[in-house]
Amino acid sequence: MTATPQTWTGRWVADRAGIALTGSARLPELVGLALRSGNPKRAHLLVSNVLGKHVPQRPGVVHGTGLELGRRVRELLGAQAAARAVVLGYAETATGLGHSVADGLDAPYLHSTRRPVPGIPSLGGFEEEHSHATTHLLLPADPALLTGDGPLVLVDDEFSTGQTVLNTIRDLHARHPRGHYVVVALVDLRSAADRSRLDRTAAELGVRLDLVATVSGGVELPADVVARAERLIAEAVPAEAPPAVAAAPLVRAELDWPAGLPDGGRHGFTARDRARLDAALPRLAGQLAEALPGGVRRVLVLGCEELMYAPMRLAEALGERLGGDRVRFSTTTRSPVLAVDDPGYAIRTRLAFPAHDDPQDGGSSERYAYNVAPGSDPARRFDAVVLVVDDVADTPALHQGERALLGQLRQVTDRVVLAVLPSHRPVPVPPSVPASLPAPLYGPAFSSYPAEEVAWLLKDLSGVALEAPTEEREEAVQSGGAHYAESLPVEYQPSPEYQQLFHEALRGSAGRIALAVGTVAETLLRERGPGLVLASLARAGTPVGILVRRWLAFAHGLSVPHYAVSIVRGRGIDPVALRYLAAHHRARDVVFVDGWTGKGAITRELADALAGTDFDPDLAVLADPGRCVRTYGTRDDFLIPSACLNSTVSGLVSRTVLRAGLIGPDDFHGAKHYAELVGSDVSAAFLEAVAARFGEVRAAAVEGADRLAADPHRAPDWAGLAAVERISAEYGIDNVNLVKPGVGETTRVLLRRVPWRILARRGAGADLDHVRLLAAQRGVGVEEVDGLPYTCVGLIHPRYSRGATGGDGRSVTDGHAVTETTGRDS
């Protein structure tokens, strides 16, 4: 029996518009034809079958096509020149092809982009005159990618006239001339006149210009092709909308994307990046496979516009893991094309949806996904669609509304899996700042928390002797005006009686803490979106950041990054940590997290430190009795048991240290890991006790976020600071830094300062049991008072205590003594 030849997907246009392809017999195998809509510059579109843009294709075919072109370029150049080559791909269609060519050539890669990136200047640009979106930007993190003298390899999907290549070469050569250019394409369809123009440009510039293409040929167009195309578009019968069905399940696949690995070549992609991605792909494919239903037969991995390469490599690895011939790959696009559900037409179906990546050309502009819906052919239906976007594109517009892409995908398949990659955000580095940043610390080598819970942006000072008895530290501070962050107090070792109080307090308050965690997490998710990045203020904020992260995983299946950063009163937040966050994430996605507020010193410190940056200074806390933040779980002053202890409830990590000689200008702030205290460590017990209550408070947390969103009094009024000033005047204390309001700060006064007295709200119950015990052990009186706005307030003696610092973190004189503290309040 003779097999029926497959219908050429350009036949419909060829027969009706009079367009013909000439040249290589392989052209119909590689391309079909479609009609552009809304583009008066060019009536037709060559639709590649191997590019992975408009037509779903086996990812191995897509990648392999580019690899083969890259190997051919390597043979052309020779090993010595190839080692100095750089590959430049064109947005948006050829970003993945160019990356694959770079793989085959084993060269660094950069692609042009139509997405401006705040803070990253363009080092070049050019126009694609026939395109619907003409301007290309070049945004390399390393300008050396464009300033070298080795061969520059330019990759596009097709050469129709060669004008875009000419524009690029002229622009780049005027800035950074070099002697050799290589142009690479899938198909070369230039006319003789176009070829002559390219040759003349090479001669004019005095450069060598080579061309490598998979096939070559030409396109014959009738004189009235635009009018024919307009008539065909006007006469085309719109495809019938498929009947509404129950929306397919939507799940998130939490990909453990390697920290700092670029998601593509927008800012450059090196051989080291390639090796890291190759090593991570099997693990990432496994995480995708876990999100798919068992027995899935036909899967589409769908990339997003310029984000082609990473989704294609993920699709390739997923196909290898699933086995068989089950995975296809394609991406969404900006290009408006007519869809005709005919086997002889390249674009059978079209999903049109609002842009969801905060585009320069406006949020209402349409984007498209072609050949994803099955149309009239059930055999074309995908059992599952894996949508891969970067976090810039994971916006409400992707999720919300009838026309949103996720909503439409859920109508045409049985399951939609959303995988979000962190968009690489390099920071322009001033000449005085090294290009490299220190690496984070992770448990169990540093801290008792698992590595996935938190990345510590700290320098390990575990081998440095920093602790001294309180009196010795105070004498050193007095004699030299030292900063409180230059040394550490001896870690408090709780008595068995005190440890018992901690566990009783935890049992009694775990549900309340869980509710506050859930309220904060739900609020952040609504207001900041699923791409948020947690940055807890070490060390007290770190258990809170971990709990918020756990809530987002529990309630929403999200796996958000979490870092611990240092902030020092009077010195600000760690600038190297900020540079690290900005290099790996969008600054506006970073949320700073802490446990509670006192009188707002750290709230003000954070706001001052972030002024003039793109970071949001809005601090999120569980308890805001100081009424100085707008994102909180409660404004009640209640016991958060993690305030009862120090390192043994905070991953065995010390308070942070900032001291000349130990911390250089390019170091993170420092801290110690007290591994020797593992026998007393209750860090995991605290987290588990609170997380165990998530299920029972989930509904209440959502209601709490609703109330917070509607609260007309949500804005800070700083009532806590006003109360502290009143207390200072009443007790004859000249400096408000000697007044430590709230359960958490009072506990710290008793643990590592020189307390004078404790004020307790009359009738306060079990929340203060640990405070009463500590006060008795320190010989400090507890005075019950009426009308206290906090549950309790700790006072440091205004005459002879050596335990207070001023707002700058240095020792202050109150008229009788120089005093110093070792803590902070939010």
Coordinates of C-alpha atoms in Angstrom, one line a residue, residues 187-651:
V187 CA 16.3 29.5 5.1
D188 CA 17.9 32.0 2.7
L189 CA 15.3 33.4 0.4
R190 CA 17.0 36.6 -0.8
S191 CA 16.8 37.8 -4.3
A192 CA 19.9 38.4 -6.4
A193 CA 19.6 42.1 -5.7
D194 CA 19.5 41.5 -2.0
R195 CA 22.6 39.3 -2.2
S196 CA 24.5 42.0 -4.1
R197 CA 23.5 44.6 -1.5
L198 CA 25.0 42.5 1.3
D199 CA 28.2 41.9 -0.7
R200 CA 28.5 45.7 -1.3
T201 CA 28.1 46.4 2.4
A202 CA 30.8 44.0 3.3
A203 CA 33.2 45.6 0.8
E204 CA 32.3 49.0 2.0
L205 CA 33.1 48.1 5.6
G206 CA 36.1 46.1 4.7
V207 CA 35.0 43.0 6.4
R208 CA 34.6 39.3 5.7
L209 CA 31.0 38.2 5.6
D210 CA 30.0 34.6 5.3
L211 CA 26.6 33.0 5.2
V212 CA 25.4 29.6 6.5
A213 CA 21.8 28.4 5.9
T214 CA 20.0 25.1 6.1
V215 CA 18.4 25.6 2.7
S216 CA 18.2 28.4 0.1
G217 CA 15.7 29.4 -2.5
G218 CA 13.3 32.2 -3.3
V219 CA 9.7 33.4 -3.0
E220 CA 7.8 34.5 -6.1
L221 CA 5.1 37.0 -5.3
P222 CA 2.4 38.4 -7.7
A223 CA 2.3 42.1 -8.0
D224 CA -1.0 42.3 -6.2
V225 CA -0.1 40.0 -3.4
V226 CA -1.1 42.5 -0.7
A227 CA -4.5 43.0 -2.2
R228 CA -5.1 39.3 -2.6
A229 CA -4.1 38.7 1.0
E230 CA -6.4 41.4 2.3
R231 CA -9.3 39.9 0.3
L232 CA -8.6 36.4 1.6
I233 CA -8.4 37.7 5.2
A234 CA -11.7 39.5 4.8
E235 CA -13.4 36.5 3.3
A236 CA -12.0 34.0 5.8
V237 CA -14.6 32.4 8.0
P238 CA -13.7 32.7 11.7
A239 CA -13.2 29.4 13.4
E240 CA -16.1 28.4 15.5
A241 CA -15.4 28.8 19.2
P242 CA -15.2 25.4 20.9
P243 CA -18.1 24.6 23.3
A244 CA -17.3 25.7 26.8
V245 CA -16.2 22.9 29.0
A246 CA -15.2 22.7 32.7
A247 CA -11.8 24.3 33.2
A248 CA -9.0 21.8 33.4
P249 CA -6.9 21.8 36.6
L250 CA -4.1 24.3 36.9
V251 CA -1.1 23.3 39.0
R252 CA 2.2 24.9 39.6
A253 CA 5.5 23.0 39.1
E254 CA 8.0 24.3 41.5
L255 CA 11.3 24.2 39.6
D256 CA 14.5 24.2 41.6
W257 CA 16.1 26.6 39.1
P258 CA 19.8 27.1 39.9
A259 CA 20.4 30.4 41.7
G260 CA 21.9 33.0 39.4
L261 CA 21.6 30.9 36.2
P262 CA 20.3 33.1 33.4
D263 CA 16.9 32.0 31.9
G264 CA 18.1 32.9 28.5
G265 CA 20.5 35.1 26.5
R266 CA 18.9 38.5 27.0
H267 CA 21.9 39.6 29.1
G268 CA 24.3 37.0 27.9
F269 CA 24.8 33.3 28.4
T270 CA 28.3 31.7 28.9
A271 CA 29.8 28.3 28.6
R272 CA 29.7 28.0 32.4
D273 CA 25.9 28.8 32.3
R274 CA 25.5 26.1 29.7
A275 CA 27.2 23.5 31.9
R276 CA 25.1 24.5 34.9
L277 CA 21.9 24.1 32.9
D278 CA 22.9 20.8 31.4
A279 CA 23.6 19.5 34.9
A280 CA 20.3 20.7 36.3
L281 CA 18.0 19.6 33.4
P282 CA 17.4 16.0 34.6
R283 CA 16.3 17.2 38.0
L284 CA 14.1 20.0 36.5
A285 CA 12.5 17.5 34.1
G286 CA 11.7 15.3 37.1
Q287 CA 9.9 18.1 38.8
L288 CA 7.9 18.8 35.7
A289 CA 7.0 15.1 35.3
E290 CA 5.7 15.1 38.9
A291 CA 3.2 17.7 38.0
L292 CA 1.8 15.8 35.0
P293 CA -1.0 13.2 35.3
G294 CA 0.0 9.5 35.0
G295 CA -0.2 8.0 31.6
V296 CA -0.1 11.3 29.7
R297 CA 0.3 10.7 26.0
R298 CA 0.7 14.0 24.4
V299 CA 2.3 17.0 26.1
L300 CA 3.0 20.5 24.8
V301 CA 5.7 22.6 26.6
L302 CA 4.8 26.2 25.7
G303 CA 7.4 29.0 26.0
C304 CA 6.7 32.7 26.2
E305 CA 7.8 35.0 23.4
E306 CA 11.6 35.6 23.8
L307 CA 11.7 32.9 26.4
M308 CA 12.3 30.0 24.0
Y309 CA 15.6 28.3 24.9
A310 CA 15.0 27.3 28.5
P311 CA 11.5 25.9 27.8
M312 CA 12.8 24.0 24.8
R313 CA 15.6 22.4 26.8
L314 CA 13.1 21.6 29.5
A315 CA 10.8 20.0 26.9
E316 CA 13.8 18.0 25.5
A317 CA 14.7 16.7 29.0
L318 CA 11.0 16.0 29.8
G319 CA 10.7 14.0 26.6
E320 CA 13.7 11.9 27.6
R321 CA 12.3 11.3 31.0
L322 CA 8.8 10.3 29.8
G323 CA 10.1 8.2 27.0
G324 CA 8.4 7.6 23.6
D325 CA 7.4 10.4 21.3
R326 CA 5.1 12.3 23.7
V327 CA 6.4 15.9 24.0
R328 CA 6.2 18.8 21.6
F329 CA 7.4 22.4 22.0
S330 CA 6.4 25.8 20.8
T331 CA 6.1 29.4 22.1
T332 CA 3.7 32.3 22.2
T333 CA 4.3 35.2 19.9
R334 CA 3.6 38.8 19.2
S335 CA 3.0 38.2 15.5
P336 CA -0.7 38.5 14.4
V337 CA -1.5 35.8 11.9
L338 CA -4.7 34.6 10.3
A339 CA -5.8 31.1 11.4
V340 CA -7.5 28.7 8.9
D341 CA -8.4 25.2 10.1
D342 CA -7.2 23.5 6.9
P343 CA -4.5 20.8 6.6
G344 CA -2.9 22.9 3.8
Y345 CA -2.5 25.9 6.0
A346 CA 0.3 26.4 8.5
I347 CA -1.7 28.1 11.3
R348 CA -4.7 25.9 12.1
T349 CA -5.9 27.5 15.3
R350 CA -5.2 30.7 17.3
L351 CA -5.5 31.7 20.9
A352 CA -5.4 35.5 21.3
F353 CA -4.9 36.9 24.8
P354 CA -3.8 40.1 26.5
A355 CA -0.1 40.7 27.0
H356 CA 0.9 39.7 30.5
D357 CA 4.6 40.7 30.8
D358 CA 4.2 44.5 31.4
P359 CA 5.2 45.3 27.8
Q360 CA 6.6 48.6 26.6
D361 CA 3.9 48.7 23.9
G362 CA 1.0 48.7 26.4
G363 CA -0.7 46.1 28.5
S364 CA -3.7 45.8 26.2
S365 CA -1.8 44.6 23.2
E366 CA -2.6 41.1 22.1
R367 CA -0.3 38.0 22.1
Y368 CA -1.0 34.7 20.4
A369 CA -0.5 30.9 20.8
Y370 CA -0.9 29.1 17.5
N371 CA -1.7 25.4 16.9
V372 CA -2.2 24.8 20.6
A373 CA -6.0 24.3 20.4
P374 CA -6.9 21.1 18.4
G375 CA -9.4 22.7 16.1
S376 CA -11.4 20.2 14.0
D377 CA -8.8 17.4 14.4
P378 CA -9.1 15.6 17.8
A379 CA -5.7 13.9 17.1
R380 CA -4.0 17.3 17.5
R381 CA -5.3 17.7 21.1
F382 CA -2.7 17.8 23.9
D383 CA -3.4 15.9 27.1
A384 CA -1.5 18.5 29.0
V385 CA 0.2 21.9 28.4
V386 CA 3.2 23.0 30.4
L387 CA 3.4 26.8 30.2
V388 CA 6.8 28.1 31.0
V389 CA 7.1 31.9 31.7
D390 CA 9.6 34.0 33.6
D391 CA 8.5 35.9 36.8
V392 CA 8.1 39.1 34.9
A393 CA 5.3 37.5 32.9
D394 CA 3.6 35.8 35.9
T395 CA 1.2 38.7 36.4
P396 CA -2.5 39.0 37.2
A397 CA -3.1 39.4 33.4
L398 CA -1.8 35.9 32.9
H399 CA -4.3 34.5 35.4
Q400 CA -7.4 36.7 35.5
G401 CA -10.2 37.4 33.1
E402 CA -12.0 35.3 30.5
R403 CA -9.3 35.9 27.8
A404 CA -6.3 35.3 30.0
L405 CA -3.9 32.8 28.5
L406 CA -4.2 30.4 31.4
G407 CA -8.0 30.5 31.2
Q408 CA -7.9 29.7 27.5
L409 CA -5.4 26.9 27.9
R410 CA -7.6 25.3 30.5
Q411 CA -10.4 25.0 27.9
V412 CA -8.3 23.1 25.3
T413 CA -6.4 20.5 27.4
D414 CA -6.9 18.2 30.4
R415 CA -4.3 19.8 32.6
V416 CA -2.3 23.0 32.6
V417 CA 1.0 23.1 34.5
L418 CA 2.6 26.5 35.1
A419 CA 6.3 26.7 35.6
V420 CA 7.8 30.1 36.5
L421 CA 11.5 30.8 36.0
P422 CA 13.3 33.7 37.7
S423 CA 14.1 36.3 35.1
H424 CA 17.8 37.1 35.2
R425 CA 18.4 40.7 36.4
P426 CA 22.0 41.7 36.2
V427 CA 23.0 45.0 38.0
P428 CA 25.2 47.5 36.2
V429 CA 28.4 47.3 38.3
P430 CA 30.2 50.6 39.0
P431 CA 34.0 50.4 38.4
S432 CA 34.7 50.3 42.2
V433 CA 32.5 47.3 42.7
P434 CA 33.8 43.8 41.7
A435 CA 31.7 41.9 39.1
S436 CA 31.5 38.9 41.4
L437 CA 29.4 38.8 44.5
P438 CA 29.9 36.5 47.5
A439 CA 27.8 33.3 47.6
P440 CA 25.1 32.7 50.2
L441 CA 25.5 30.3 53.1
Y442 CA 23.2 27.3 53.5
G443 CA 22.4 24.8 56.2
P444 CA 23.5 22.4 57.5
A445 CA 27.0 23.8 57.0
F446 CA 25.7 27.2 58.3
S447 CA 22.6 27.1 60.5
S448 CA 20.4 24.2 61.4
Y449 CA 17.8 25.0 58.8
P450 CA 17.7 22.9 55.6
A451 CA 19.2 24.6 52.6
E452 CA 15.9 25.0 50.8
E453 CA 14.4 27.0 53.7
V454 CA 16.7 30.0 53.6
A455 CA 19.9 31.3 51.9
W456 CA 21.9 33.4 54.3
L457 CA 23.4 36.5 52.8
L458 CA 26.1 36.5 55.5
K459 CA 29.8 35.9 56.0
D460 CA 30.7 33.0 58.2
L461 CA 32.6 34.2 61.3
S462 CA 32.1 31.0 63.3
G463 CA 35.9 30.7 63.8
V464 CA 36.3 34.2 65.2
A465 CA 36.1 35.0 69.0
L466 CA 33.6 37.8 69.2
E467 CA 31.8 37.1 72.5
A468 CA 32.6 38.6 75.9
P469 CA 30.9 39.0 79.3
T470 CA 28.5 41.9 79.4
E471 CA 30.6 44.1 81.6
E472 CA 33.7 43.6 79.4
R473 CA 31.8 44.5 76.3
E474 CA 30.4 47.6 77.8
E475 CA 33.8 48.8 79.0
A476 CA 35.1 48.3 75.5
V477 CA 32.2 50.3 74.1
Q478 CA 32.7 53.1 76.6
S479 CA 36.4 53.4 76.0
G480 CA 36.2 53.5 72.2
G481 CA 32.7 54.5 71.3
A482 CA 32.3 51.2 69.6
H483 CA 29.2 50.2 67.7
Y484 CA 27.0 47.5 69.2
A485 CA 27.3 45.3 66.0
E486 CA 31.1 45.0 66.4
S487 CA 30.9 42.2 69.0
L488 CA 28.5 39.6 70.3
P489 CA 27.0 38.9 73.8
V490 CA 27.5 35.5 75.3
E491 CA 24.6 33.4 74.1
Y492 CA 22.0 33.0 76.8
Q493 CA 21.6 29.3 77.9
P494 CA 18.1 28.8 79.2
S495 CA 17.5 26.9 82.4
P496 CA 15.3 23.8 82.3
E497 CA 12.5 25.8 83.9
Y498 CA 12.8 28.5 81.2
Q499 CA 12.8 25.9 78.4
Q500 CA 9.7 24.4 79.8
L501 CA 8.0 27.8 79.7
F502 CA 9.1 28.2 76.0
H503 CA 7.4 24.9 75.1
E504 CA 4.2 25.8 77.1
A505 CA 4.1 29.2 75.4
L506 CA 4.6 27.6 72.0
R507 CA 1.7 25.2 72.6
G508 CA -0.5 28.0 73.7
S509 CA 0.3 30.4 70.9
A510 CA 1.1 28.3 67.8
G511 CA -2.4 28.7 66.4
R512 CA -2.3 32.5 66.8
I513 CA 1.1 32.7 65.2
A514 CA -0.1 30.5 62.3
L515 CA -3.0 32.8 61.8
A516 CA -0.7 35.9 61.7
V517 CA 1.6 34.1 59.3
G518 CA -1.3 33.2 57.0
T519 CA -2.7 36.7 57.1
V520 CA 0.6 38.2 56.1
A521 CA 1.3 35.6 53.4
E522 CA -2.2 36.0 51.8
T523 CA -1.8 39.7 51.9
L524 CA 1.6 39.6 50.2
L525 CA 0.4 37.2 47.6
R526 CA -2.5 39.5 46.6
E527 CA -0.5 42.7 46.6
R528 CA 2.9 41.5 45.3
G529 CA 1.9 38.6 43.1
P530 CA 3.3 35.0 43.1
G531 CA 6.8 36.2 42.0
L532 CA 7.6 37.6 45.4
V533 CA 11.0 37.1 47.0
L534 CA 11.2 37.0 50.8
A535 CA 14.1 38.8 52.5
S536 CA 14.0 38.3 56.3
L537 CA 15.9 40.5 58.7
A538 CA 18.4 38.3 60.4
R539 CA 18.1 36.8 62.8
A540 CA 14.7 37.3 64.4
G541 CA 12.9 37.7 61.1
T542 CA 14.3 34.5 59.7
P543 CA 11.9 32.0 61.3
V544 CA 9.1 34.2 60.2
G545 CA 10.3 34.3 56.6
I546 CA 10.5 30.5 56.7
L547 CA 6.9 30.2 58.0
V548 CA 5.6 32.6 55.3
R549 CA 7.4 30.6 52.7
R550 CA 5.9 27.4 54.1
W551 CA 2.4 28.9 54.1
L552 CA 2.7 29.9 50.4
A553 CA 3.8 26.3 49.6
F554 CA 1.0 24.8 51.8
A555 CA -1.9 27.0 50.6
H556 CA -0.8 27.8 47.0
G557 CA 1.8 25.4 45.9
L558 CA 4.4 28.2 45.5
S559 CA 8.1 27.8 46.2
V560 CA 9.4 31.3 46.7
P561 CA 13.0 32.3 47.2
H562 CA 13.9 33.3 50.8
Y563 CA 17.0 35.1 51.9
A564 CA 18.2 36.3 55.3
V565 CA 19.9 39.7 55.3
S566 CA 21.5 41.9 58.0
I567 CA 20.3 45.3 59.0
V568 CA 22.2 47.3 61.7
R569 CA 20.8 50.3 63.5
G570 CA 22.8 53.3 62.6
R571 CA 24.5 51.5 59.7
G572 CA 21.6 50.5 57.5
I573 CA 20.9 47.3 55.6
D574 CA 23.8 45.3 54.1
P575 CA 24.6 46.9 50.7
V576 CA 26.3 43.9 49.3
A577 CA 23.2 41.8 50.2
L578 CA 21.1 44.3 48.3
R579 CA 23.3 44.1 45.3
Y580 CA 23.0 40.3 45.4
L581 CA 19.2 40.5 45.6
A582 CA 19.0 43.0 42.7
A583 CA 21.3 40.8 40.6
H584 CA 19.1 37.7 41.0
H585 CA 15.6 39.2 41.3
R586 CA 13.5 42.2 40.4
A587 CA 13.9 44.7 43.3
R588 CA 10.2 45.4 43.4
D589 CA 9.5 41.7 44.0
V590 CA 11.6 41.6 47.2
V591 CA 9.6 41.7 50.5
F592 CA 11.4 42.4 53.7
V593 CA 10.1 40.4 56.7
D594 CA 10.5 40.6 60.4
G595 CA 8.8 39.2 63.6
W596 CA 7.4 42.3 65.3
T597 CA 7.7 46.0 65.8
G598 CA 8.6 47.9 68.9
K599 CA 8.8 51.6 68.6
G600 CA 9.8 51.4 64.9
A601 CA 13.6 51.9 64.9
I602 CA 14.3 49.2 62.3
T603 CA 11.2 50.2 60.3
R604 CA 12.8 53.7 59.9
E605 CA 16.2 52.3 59.4
L606 CA 15.0 50.1 56.5
A607 CA 13.1 53.0 54.9
D608 CA 16.1 55.3 55.1
A609 CA 18.4 52.6 53.7
L610 CA 16.2 51.8 50.7
A611 CA 15.5 55.4 49.8
G612 CA 16.4 56.0 46.2
T613 CA 16.4 52.3 45.3
D614 CA 13.8 50.2 43.5
F615 CA 13.3 48.1 46.7
D616 CA 9.9 48.5 48.5
P617 CA 10.6 49.6 52.1
D618 CA 7.2 48.2 53.3
L619 CA 8.2 45.8 56.1
A620 CA 5.9 42.8 56.7
V621 CA 5.7 41.6 60.3
L622 CA 3.5 39.2 62.3
A623 CA 2.8 41.6 65.1
D624 CA 2.7 45.4 64.8
P625 CA 1.9 46.8 68.3
G626 CA 4.0 49.8 67.4
R627 CA 1.6 50.6 64.5
C628 CA 4.4 51.6 62.2
V629 CA 3.9 49.2 59.2
R630 CA 1.0 48.5 56.9
T631 CA 1.5 44.7 56.4
Y632 CA 1.0 42.8 59.5
G633 CA -0.8 39.7 60.9
T634 CA -2.1 41.5 64.0
R635 CA -1.5 44.7 66.0
D636 CA -1.9 43.0 69.3
D637 CA 1.2 42.7 71.5
F638 CA 1.3 39.0 72.1
L639 CA 4.1 36.5 72.8
I640 CA 5.8 35.1 69.7
P641 CA 7.8 32.3 71.3
S642 CA 10.8 32.7 69.1
A643 CA 11.4 36.0 71.0
C644 CA 12.0 33.9 74.2
L645 CA 15.3 32.5 72.9
N646 CA 18.2 33.6 70.8
S647 CA 20.1 31.3 68.4
T648 CA 18.5 28.1 69.6
V649 CA 15.2 29.2 68.0
S650 CA 16.8 30.9 65.0
G651 CA 18.8 28.1 63.3

